[in-house]
Amino acid sequence: MSHTILRGGVVLDIAAGTAAPADILIEDDTIQEIGPPGCAAPDGAIEISAARRLLHPGLINAHTHGHGNLAKGMGDRWTLELLLAAAPWITGNRSTEDKYLSTQLGAVEMVLKGCTACYDLSFEWPLPTAEGLAQAAQAYADVGMRAVVAPMVADRSFYEAIPGLLDALPPTLQQRVGELRLPPAEATLSAIRGALRGWSFNRDQVCPAVAPTIPHHCSDGFITGCAALAREFEVGLHSHVAESKVQAVTGIRVYGHTQTAHLETLGVLGPHFTVAHGVWLDHDDMKRLGDNGASVAHNPGSNMRLGSGLADARAMLERRVNLGIGTDGANCADNQNMYEAMRLASFVSKVQGPDWRRWLSTREAALAATEGSARALGFAGKLGRIAPGYKADIVMLDLDHPNWLPFNDPVNQLVHTEDGTAVTSVMIGGRLVVDNRRVTTVDFGRLGDRVAAARERLAAANVDNRRLYEALVPVVGSHCPGLAASPYHVHRNGARLD
Ligand SMILES: [Zn+2]
């Protein structure tokens, strides 16, 4: 048993809105006691000074994609549908080493920016492998960050999933996208089963989950197959639901009702279930999620970047949906900064109307990015708070940084002022993963060299995929907005098409 004591810091209690001087005693990876400054510590306890530091619980990213990190900044004006069409170009021809590298790069960025755990929907073409998932998991374990790693899967290609899209393509492109057809459901489900059965990582650090990517990209049998695996192995289930208006309209066309209503019919909603985005959820959908104890990973940055819209987090909270906050992948965010995600969650609620009583408070945004996200990851009661019994995942902010001068209000400044530049040290499970602004677990210079080499190799390998994307843009880029132009009523009971 080992002890560490963090001395001289100011400890944030988000729920209470207070920050008070206190010492934190840690036993192994868990917070044992929050004591008065100078309190006794067991013999041999390692002392770490937190003088002039604000200590806040590690931020938790409820939705990201490890494979996206090598693709940051590759595009500008793309919708979700253009991003999906760009996938072979921006994520094609990845080696096993690239899977590790891309994930590790994101993990390093997240810990440097005060994030200690994430929910990663990880993609491999054409289907997930135990080896690829283990590489992603190992990347987090090597950085010392916590993660839930979920293979992101489907059994229909994007072109099969969007009504009329295939017919809108000229024959040569129809043939090319025909090559993007996915393996049959049974092959992918059995690959996931193999990965879940052989999972060798400590689940407190890196835990698996299952992510049927978008409901109508999956047959019903595939969705229920994923849900059955999640139940059997007691892991989370995560899906992009009601993200874009194209998705919302397609849901009604394909199912005759919303995607969420359909998922409820399939019996897959529950406390282990997370909706990513939920921009186009109607109030009935939110009630379905709330009544089932499900979560929404709110990604305000990605939702604006892809033109998906502004999610109504207040209406979700009113219907008892557990709200987490995420960045989404770096291929559509394009950073992994949870301070920015919290700030945007606050701003997006405020831009929706003049009734300030419906806006998210900074307290609500900060709780969503900590305890709310923790619950979505399956770590309720273990992560998201600095309190006895919780894991010692603690971020130290420099109170002499301009972000904190003057120090007026801890929660308002955490959400509205802090941008990650005041982060000095980050502890995860009692271990300093960032110490004095440097990652202690990774050779940063070597990482940069490997990323540069991978970028060059992938750019050359994906020349044809880039040409394919450029040929697809005029069709996808006009067909999908056309579909989204359907009259569609949301935010009142029963979304419908006229
Ligand atoms: Zn996503």
Coordinates of C-alpha atoms and ligand atoms in Angstrom, one line a residue:
M1 CA 0.0 0.0 0.0
S2 CA 1.4 3.4 -0.9
H3 CA 0.3 6.9 0.1
T4 CA 0.6 10.3 -1.5
I5 CA -0.5 13.6 -0.1
L6 CA -1.2 16.7 -2.2
R7 CA -0.5 19.6 0.1
G8 CA -1.3 23.3 -0.1
G9 CA -3.9 23.3 -2.9
V10 CA -7.4 24.8 -3.2
V11 CA -9.9 22.0 -3.8
L12 CA -12.9 22.6 -6.1
D13 CA -16.3 21.2 -5.2
I14 CA -18.3 21.8 -8.4
A15 CA -21.7 20.9 -7.0
A16 CA -21.3 23.3 -4.0
G17 CA -19.6 25.9 -6.1
T18 CA -16.8 26.3 -3.6
A19 CA -13.0 26.1 -3.6
A20 CA -11.3 25.7 -0.2
P21 CA -7.8 25.1 1.0
A22 CA -7.3 21.4 1.8
D23 CA -4.8 18.5 1.6
I24 CA -5.7 15.3 -0.3
L25 CA -4.5 12.0 1.0
I26 CA -4.4 9.3 -1.6
E27 CA -4.0 5.5 -0.9
D28 CA -2.8 3.7 -4.0
D29 CA -5.1 5.0 -6.8
T30 CA -7.9 6.2 -4.6
I31 CA -8.7 9.4 -2.6
Q32 CA -8.8 8.4 1.1
E33 CA -9.3 11.7 2.8
I34 CA -9.7 15.4 2.2
G35 CA -8.2 17.0 5.3
P36 CA -7.4 20.5 6.6
P37 CA -4.1 22.1 5.4
G38 CA -1.2 20.4 7.2
C39 CA -3.2 17.3 8.3
A40 CA -1.3 14.2 9.3
A41 CA -0.2 11.7 6.7
P42 CA 1.0 8.1 7.1
D43 CA 4.8 7.5 7.5
G44 CA 6.5 7.3 4.1
A45 CA 3.7 9.2 2.2
I46 CA 5.0 11.0 -0.8
E47 CA 4.3 14.7 -0.6
I48 CA 3.5 16.7 -3.6
S49 CA 3.1 20.5 -3.4
A50 CA 0.0 22.0 -4.8
A51 CA 0.7 25.5 -3.6
R52 CA -1.1 28.2 -5.7
R53 CA -3.0 25.4 -7.5
L54 CA -6.7 24.9 -8.0
L55 CA -7.4 21.2 -7.9
H56 CA -10.4 20.0 -10.0
P57 CA -11.7 16.5 -10.8
G58 CA -10.3 15.3 -14.2
L59 CA -12.5 16.2 -17.1
I60 CA -14.1 13.3 -18.9
N61 CA -14.6 13.2 -22.6
A62 CA -17.9 11.3 -23.3
H63 CA -17.4 11.0 -27.0
T64 CA -14.3 10.9 -29.2
H65 CA -12.6 8.8 -31.9
G66 CA -9.0 7.7 -31.4
H67 CA -8.6 7.1 -35.2
G68 CA -9.5 10.8 -35.9
N69 CA -6.3 12.3 -34.4
L70 CA -4.2 11.7 -37.5
A71 CA -6.8 13.4 -39.6
K72 CA -7.1 16.7 -37.7
G73 CA -7.4 19.7 -39.9
M74 CA -7.9 17.7 -43.2
G75 CA -11.1 19.3 -44.1
D76 CA -13.0 22.6 -43.6
R77 CA -16.6 22.9 -44.9
W78 CA -18.0 19.4 -44.5
T79 CA -21.2 18.1 -43.1
L80 CA -21.5 14.8 -41.2
E81 CA -22.4 13.1 -44.6
L82 CA -19.4 14.6 -46.4
L83 CA -17.2 13.5 -43.5
L84 CA -18.5 10.0 -43.9
A85 CA -17.8 10.1 -47.6
A86 CA -14.2 11.3 -46.8
A87 CA -13.6 8.4 -44.4
P88 CA -11.6 6.2 -46.9
W89 CA -9.3 9.2 -47.7
I90 CA -8.8 10.4 -44.1
T91 CA -8.7 7.1 -42.3
G92 CA -7.8 4.6 -45.1
N93 CA -4.8 2.3 -45.3
R94 CA -4.1 2.5 -41.6
S95 CA -1.6 0.0 -40.2
T96 CA -1.8 -1.6 -36.8
E97 CA 1.0 0.8 -35.7
D98 CA -1.1 3.8 -37.0
K99 CA -4.0 2.7 -34.8
Y100 CA -1.8 2.9 -31.8
L101 CA -0.2 6.1 -32.9
S102 CA -3.4 8.0 -33.7
T103 CA -4.9 6.9 -30.3
Q104 CA -1.8 7.8 -28.4
L105 CA -1.6 11.2 -30.0
G106 CA -5.2 12.0 -28.9
A107 CA -4.5 10.7 -25.4
V108 CA -1.5 12.9 -25.0
E109 CA -3.5 16.0 -26.1
M110 CA -6.3 15.1 -23.7
V111 CA -4.1 14.7 -20.6
L112 CA -2.2 17.9 -21.4
K113 CA -5.6 19.6 -21.5
G114 CA -6.9 18.3 -18.2
C115 CA -8.9 15.3 -19.4
T116 CA -8.3 12.0 -17.6
A117 CA -10.8 9.6 -19.2
C118 CA -12.6 9.3 -22.5
Y119 CA -15.2 7.2 -24.4
D120 CA -13.5 6.3 -27.7
L121 CA -15.5 4.9 -30.6
S122 CA -12.7 3.3 -32.6
F123 CA -12.9 2.4 -36.2
E124 CA -11.2 -0.3 -38.2
W125 CA -11.8 -1.2 -41.8
P126 CA -13.6 -3.4 -42.8
L127 CA -14.3 -4.8 -39.3
P128 CA -12.8 -4.6 -35.8
T129 CA -10.0 -6.9 -34.8
A130 CA -8.9 -8.0 -31.3
E131 CA -5.4 -6.8 -32.3
G132 CA -6.5 -3.3 -33.4
L133 CA -8.6 -2.8 -30.3
A134 CA -5.8 -4.0 -28.1
Q135 CA -3.5 -1.4 -29.8
A136 CA -6.0 1.4 -29.0
A137 CA -6.3 0.2 -25.4
Q138 CA -2.5 -0.1 -25.1
A139 CA -2.1 3.4 -26.3
Y140 CA -4.3 4.7 -23.4
A141 CA -2.6 2.4 -20.9
D142 CA 0.8 3.6 -22.0
V143 CA -0.2 7.3 -21.6
G144 CA -1.7 6.4 -18.2
M145 CA -5.2 7.7 -19.2
R146 CA -8.5 5.9 -18.6
A147 CA -10.7 5.0 -21.5
V148 CA -13.7 3.1 -22.7
V149 CA -12.8 1.7 -26.1
A150 CA -15.8 0.7 -28.3
P151 CA -15.4 -0.8 -31.8
M152 CA -17.5 1.4 -34.1
V153 CA -19.4 -0.9 -36.4
A154 CA -22.2 -1.3 -39.0
D155 CA -23.4 -3.8 -41.5
R156 CA -24.5 -1.3 -44.1
S157 CA -22.3 1.2 -45.9
F158 CA -23.1 4.9 -45.8
Y159 CA -24.3 4.6 -49.5
E160 CA -26.7 1.8 -48.6
A161 CA -27.9 3.7 -45.5
I162 CA -29.0 7.0 -47.1
P163 CA -32.3 6.8 -49.1
G164 CA -31.7 7.5 -52.8
L165 CA -28.0 8.2 -52.5
L166 CA -26.8 5.1 -54.5
D167 CA -29.2 5.9 -57.3
A168 CA -28.0 9.5 -57.4
L169 CA -24.5 8.4 -58.2
P170 CA -23.2 7.8 -61.8
P171 CA -22.5 4.1 -62.6
T172 CA -18.7 4.4 -62.2
L173 CA -19.0 5.8 -58.7
Q174 CA -21.7 3.3 -57.9
Q175 CA -19.2 0.6 -58.7
R176 CA -16.4 2.3 -56.6
V177 CA -18.6 2.7 -53.5
G178 CA -19.8 -0.8 -54.0
E179 CA -16.3 -1.8 -52.9
L180 CA -17.1 -0.1 -49.5
R181 CA -19.7 -2.7 -48.7
L182 CA -19.3 -4.1 -45.1
P183 CA -18.9 -7.7 -44.0
P184 CA -22.0 -9.6 -43.0
A185 CA -23.4 -8.9 -39.5
E186 CA -22.3 -12.3 -38.2
A187 CA -18.6 -11.7 -39.1
T188 CA -18.5 -8.4 -37.3
L189 CA -20.4 -9.6 -34.2
S190 CA -18.2 -12.6 -33.9
A191 CA -15.1 -10.4 -34.1
I192 CA -16.5 -8.2 -31.3
R193 CA -17.3 -11.3 -29.2
G194 CA -13.7 -12.5 -29.6
A195 CA -12.3 -9.1 -28.6
L196 CA -14.6 -8.9 -25.5
R197 CA -13.8 -12.4 -24.4
G198 CA -10.1 -11.9 -24.7
W199 CA -10.0 -8.4 -23.1
S200 CA -6.8 -8.4 -21.0
F201 CA -6.7 -4.8 -19.7
N202 CA -7.6 -3.7 -16.2
R203 CA -11.2 -2.6 -16.7
D204 CA -10.7 0.3 -14.2
Q205 CA -8.2 1.7 -16.7
V206 CA -9.3 0.6 -20.1
C207 CA -12.7 -1.0 -20.5
P208 CA -14.3 -2.2 -23.7
A209 CA -17.8 -1.4 -25.0
V210 CA -19.8 -1.8 -28.3
A211 CA -20.8 1.0 -30.7
P212 CA -23.3 0.2 -33.5
T213 CA -22.4 3.5 -35.3
I214 CA -25.6 5.0 -36.6
P215 CA -29.0 3.1 -36.2
H216 CA -29.9 3.0 -39.9
H217 CA -26.4 2.0 -40.9
C218 CA -27.2 -1.2 -39.0
S219 CA -29.8 -3.9 -39.7
D220 CA -32.1 -4.5 -36.7
G221 CA -30.5 -7.9 -36.2
F222 CA -27.1 -6.3 -36.0
I223 CA -28.2 -3.7 -33.4
T224 CA -29.8 -6.3 -31.2
G225 CA -26.7 -8.5 -31.7
C226 CA -24.5 -5.6 -30.5
A227 CA -26.9 -5.0 -27.5
A228 CA -26.8 -8.7 -26.6
L229 CA -23.0 -8.7 -26.5
A230 CA -23.0 -5.5 -24.4
R231 CA -25.4 -7.2 -21.9
E232 CA -23.5 -10.5 -21.9
F233 CA -20.1 -8.8 -21.2
E234 CA -21.6 -6.1 -19.0
V235 CA -20.2 -3.2 -21.0
G236 CA -21.6 0.0 -22.5
L237 CA -23.5 0.5 -25.8
H238 CA -23.0 3.8 -27.7
S239 CA -24.5 5.1 -31.0
H240 CA -24.7 8.3 -33.0
V241 CA -28.4 9.1 -32.8
A242 CA -30.2 12.1 -34.2
E243 CA -26.9 13.8 -35.0
S244 CA -27.7 15.4 -38.3
K245 CA -31.0 16.4 -39.9
V246 CA -30.3 13.9 -42.6
Q247 CA -30.2 11.2 -39.9
A248 CA -33.4 12.5 -38.4
V249 CA -35.3 12.5 -41.7
T250 CA -33.8 9.1 -42.7
G251 CA -35.0 7.6 -39.4
I252 CA -38.6 8.6 -40.1
R253 CA -38.4 7.4 -43.7
V254 CA -36.8 4.1 -42.8
Y255 CA -38.6 3.3 -39.5
G256 CA -41.8 5.3 -39.7
H257 CA -40.8 6.9 -36.5
T258 CA -37.7 8.4 -34.9
Q259 CA -34.4 6.5 -34.5
T260 CA -34.8 6.6 -30.7
A261 CA -38.4 5.3 -30.8
H262 CA -37.1 2.5 -33.0
L263 CA -34.2 1.7 -30.6
E264 CA -36.8 1.5 -27.8
T265 CA -38.9 -0.9 -29.8
L266 CA -35.7 -3.1 -30.2
G267 CA -35.3 -3.0 -26.4
V268 CA -31.8 -1.6 -26.4
L269 CA -32.2 1.5 -24.3
G270 CA -31.0 1.4 -20.7
P271 CA -28.5 2.9 -18.2
H272 CA -25.6 1.4 -20.2
F273 CA -26.8 3.2 -23.4
T274 CA -25.3 6.5 -24.6
V275 CA -26.6 8.6 -27.5
A276 CA -23.9 10.7 -29.2
H277 CA -25.1 14.1 -30.2
G278 CA -28.9 13.9 -30.0
V279 CA -29.3 17.3 -31.8
W280 CA -32.5 16.2 -33.4
L281 CA -34.1 14.3 -30.5
D282 CA -37.7 15.3 -29.9
H283 CA -39.2 15.6 -26.4
D284 CA -40.6 12.1 -26.6
D285 CA -37.2 10.8 -27.5
M286 CA -35.6 12.6 -24.6
K287 CA -38.3 11.2 -22.3
R288 CA -37.6 7.7 -23.6
L289 CA -33.9 8.1 -22.9
G290 CA -34.5 9.7 -19.5
D291 CA -37.0 7.0 -18.4
N292 CA -34.5 4.3 -19.3
G293 CA -31.7 6.0 -17.4
A294 CA -29.7 6.6 -20.6
S295 CA -27.0 9.2 -21.4
V296 CA -26.4 11.8 -24.1
A297 CA -22.9 12.7 -25.0
H298 CA -23.3 16.4 -25.9
N299 CA -20.7 17.5 -28.5
P300 CA -21.4 21.2 -29.1
G301 CA -18.2 21.9 -31.0
S302 CA -18.6 19.1 -33.5
N303 CA -22.3 19.9 -33.9
M304 CA -21.5 23.4 -35.0
R305 CA -18.4 22.4 -37.0
L306 CA -20.5 19.9 -39.1
G307 CA -23.5 22.2 -39.3
S308 CA -25.6 19.5 -37.4
G309 CA -27.3 22.1 -35.2
L310 CA -27.6 23.0 -31.6
A311 CA -28.7 20.3 -29.1
D312 CA -31.2 21.3 -26.4
A313 CA -29.4 20.2 -23.3
R314 CA -31.9 21.9 -21.0
A315 CA -34.8 19.9 -22.5
M316 CA -32.7 16.7 -21.9
L317 CA -32.0 17.5 -18.3
E318 CA -35.7 18.3 -17.7
R319 CA -36.5 14.8 -18.9
R320 CA -33.8 13.2 -16.6
V321 CA -31.4 12.3 -19.4
N322 CA -27.9 11.9 -18.0
L323 CA -25.8 14.6 -19.7
G324 CA -22.2 14.1 -20.5
I325 CA -20.0 16.3 -22.7
G326 CA -17.6 15.3 -25.5
T327 CA -15.3 16.8 -28.1
D328 CA -16.0 14.2 -30.9
G329 CA -13.1 13.2 -33.1
A330 CA -10.3 15.5 -34.2
N331 CA -11.4 14.9 -37.8
C332 CA -14.4 17.1 -37.0
A333 CA -13.6 19.0 -33.9
D334 CA -10.6 19.5 -34.5
N335 CA -9.1 19.5 -31.1
Q336 CA -9.5 17.4 -27.9
N337 CA -10.0 20.2 -25.5
M338 CA -12.7 19.5 -22.8
Y339 CA -12.4 23.1 -21.4
E340 CA -13.5 24.3 -24.8
A341 CA -16.3 21.7 -25.0
M342 CA -17.7 22.8 -21.6
R343 CA -17.5 26.4 -22.6
L344 CA -19.3 25.7 -25.9
A345 CA -22.0 23.6 -24.0
S346 CA -22.7 26.7 -21.9
F347 CA -22.7 29.0 -24.9
V348 CA -24.8 26.8 -27.1
S349 CA -27.5 26.7 -24.4
K350 CA -27.4 30.5 -24.2
V351 CA -27.7 31.2 -27.9
Q352 CA -31.1 29.4 -28.1
G353 CA -33.3 32.1 -26.7
P354 CA -33.6 35.0 -24.4
D355 CA -35.1 33.1 -21.5
W356 CA -31.9 32.9 -19.4
R357 CA -33.6 30.6 -16.9
R358 CA -33.4 27.8 -19.5
W359 CA -29.7 28.3 -20.1
L360 CA -27.2 25.8 -18.7
S361 CA -25.3 27.2 -15.7
T362 CA -21.6 26.8 -15.5
R363 CA -22.2 24.5 -12.6
E364 CA -24.4 22.3 -14.9
A365 CA -21.8 22.3 -17.7
A366 CA -19.0 21.4 -15.3
L367 CA -21.1 18.6 -13.7
A368 CA -21.9 17.2 -17.1
A369 CA -18.2 17.2 -18.1
T370 CA -17.3 15.3 -14.9
E371 CA -19.9 13.3 -13.1
G372 CA -22.3 13.1 -16.1
S373 CA -19.6 11.9 -18.4
A374 CA -18.4 9.5 -15.7
R375 CA -21.8 7.9 -15.6
A376 CA -21.9 7.5 -19.4
L377 CA -18.6 5.7 -19.3
G378 CA -19.9 3.4 -16.6
F379 CA -17.8 4.9 -13.8
A380 CA -20.5 6.5 -11.7
G381 CA -19.3 6.9 -8.1
K382 CA -15.7 6.3 -9.1
L383 CA -14.8 9.2 -11.3
G384 CA -15.8 12.8 -11.6
R385 CA -15.4 14.2 -8.1
I386 CA -12.6 14.9 -5.6
A387 CA -14.0 13.0 -2.7
P388 CA -13.1 10.0 -0.5
G389 CA -13.6 6.7 -2.3
Y390 CA -13.2 8.3 -5.8
K391 CA -10.2 7.6 -8.0
A392 CA -7.4 10.1 -7.6
D393 CA -7.9 11.7 -11.1
I394 CA -7.0 15.3 -10.3
V395 CA -6.0 18.3 -12.5
M396 CA -3.9 21.2 -11.1
L397 CA -4.4 24.7 -12.5
D398 CA -2.0 27.5 -12.0
L399 CA -3.7 30.2 -10.0
D400 CA -1.0 32.7 -11.0
H401 CA -2.0 32.2 -14.7
P402 CA -3.9 35.1 -16.3
N403 CA -7.0 32.8 -16.5
W404 CA -7.2 33.0 -12.8
L405 CA -6.2 36.6 -12.1
P406 CA -8.3 37.8 -10.4
F407 CA -9.8 34.7 -8.8
N408 CA -13.5 35.7 -8.7
D409 CA -15.5 32.4 -9.0
P410 CA -14.1 28.9 -9.4
V411 CA -16.8 27.3 -11.5
N412 CA -17.6 30.3 -13.7
Q413 CA -13.9 30.6 -14.5
L414 CA -13.4 26.9 -15.0
V415 CA -16.1 26.8 -17.6
H416 CA -15.9 30.3 -19.2
T417 CA -12.3 31.4 -18.8
E418 CA -10.0 28.3 -18.6
D419 CA -8.8 27.0 -22.0
G420 CA -6.3 24.4 -20.9
T421 CA -3.3 26.8 -20.8
A422 CA -3.3 27.0 -17.0
V423 CA -2.9 23.2 -16.6
T424 CA 0.4 22.4 -14.9
S425 CA 0.0 18.8 -13.6
V426 CA -2.5 16.0 -14.1
M427 CA -2.8 13.0 -11.8
I428 CA -4.6 9.8 -12.9
G429 CA -5.0 7.1 -10.3
G430 CA -2.5 8.7 -8.0
R431 CA 0.2 8.9 -10.7
L432 CA 1.4 12.2 -12.2
V433 CA 0.9 11.7 -15.9
V434 CA 1.5 15.4 -16.6
D435 CA 4.1 17.0 -14.4
N436 CA 5.0 20.7 -14.7
R437 CA 3.3 20.8 -18.2
R438 CA 5.2 17.8 -19.6
V439 CA 3.8 14.3 -20.2
T440 CA 5.8 11.9 -18.1
T441 CA 4.8 8.7 -19.8
V442 CA 5.6 9.4 -23.5
D443 CA 8.7 10.5 -25.4
F444 CA 7.0 13.5 -27.0
G445 CA 9.7 14.2 -29.5
R446 CA 9.6 10.6 -30.8
L447 CA 5.9 10.8 -31.0
G448 CA 6.1 13.8 -33.2
D449 CA 8.5 12.1 -35.5
R450 CA 6.3 9.0 -35.8
V451 CA 3.3 11.1 -36.5
A452 CA 5.1 13.1 -39.3
A453 CA 6.2 9.8 -40.9
A454 CA 2.7 8.3 -40.7
R455 CA 1.2 11.5 -42.2
E456 CA 3.5 11.3 -45.2
R457 CA 3.0 7.6 -45.8
L458 CA -0.8 7.8 -45.4
A459 CA -1.1 10.9 -47.7
A460 CA 0.6 8.9 -50.5
A461 CA -1.3 5.7 -49.8
N462 CA -4.7 7.5 -49.9
V463 CA -4.2 9.5 -53.2
D464 CA -6.9 7.4 -54.9
N465 CA -9.2 7.6 -51.9
R466 CA -8.9 11.4 -52.0
R467 CA -9.8 11.5 -55.7
L468 CA -12.8 9.3 -55.0
Y469 CA -13.9 11.7 -52.2
E470 CA -13.5 14.7 -54.6
A471 CA -15.6 12.9 -57.2
L472 CA -18.3 12.2 -54.6
V473 CA -18.6 15.7 -53.2
P474 CA -20.9 17.1 -55.8
V475 CA -23.4 14.2 -55.4
V476 CA -23.2 13.6 -51.7
G477 CA -23.0 17.4 -51.1
S478 CA -26.2 18.1 -53.0
H479 CA -28.3 14.9 -52.3
C480 CA -27.9 15.0 -48.5
P481 CA -28.8 18.7 -48.1
G482 CA -31.8 18.0 -50.4
L483 CA -32.9 15.2 -48.1
A484 CA -32.4 17.5 -45.1
A485 CA -34.6 20.1 -46.7
S486 CA -37.7 17.9 -46.0
P487 CA -40.1 19.7 -43.6
Y488 CA -39.4 18.2 -40.3
H489 CA -40.8 19.2 -36.9
V490 CA -38.8 18.6 -33.8
H491 CA -38.7 20.0 -30.3
R492 CA -42.3 19.3 -29.7
N493 CA -44.0 16.0 -29.1
G494 CA -43.7 13.5 -31.9
A495 CA -41.2 14.5 -34.6
R496 CA -42.7 14.0 -38.0
L497 CA -42.4 14.7 -41.7
D498 CA -45.0 16.7 -43.5
Ligands
ZN1 ZN -18.7 10.4 -33.2

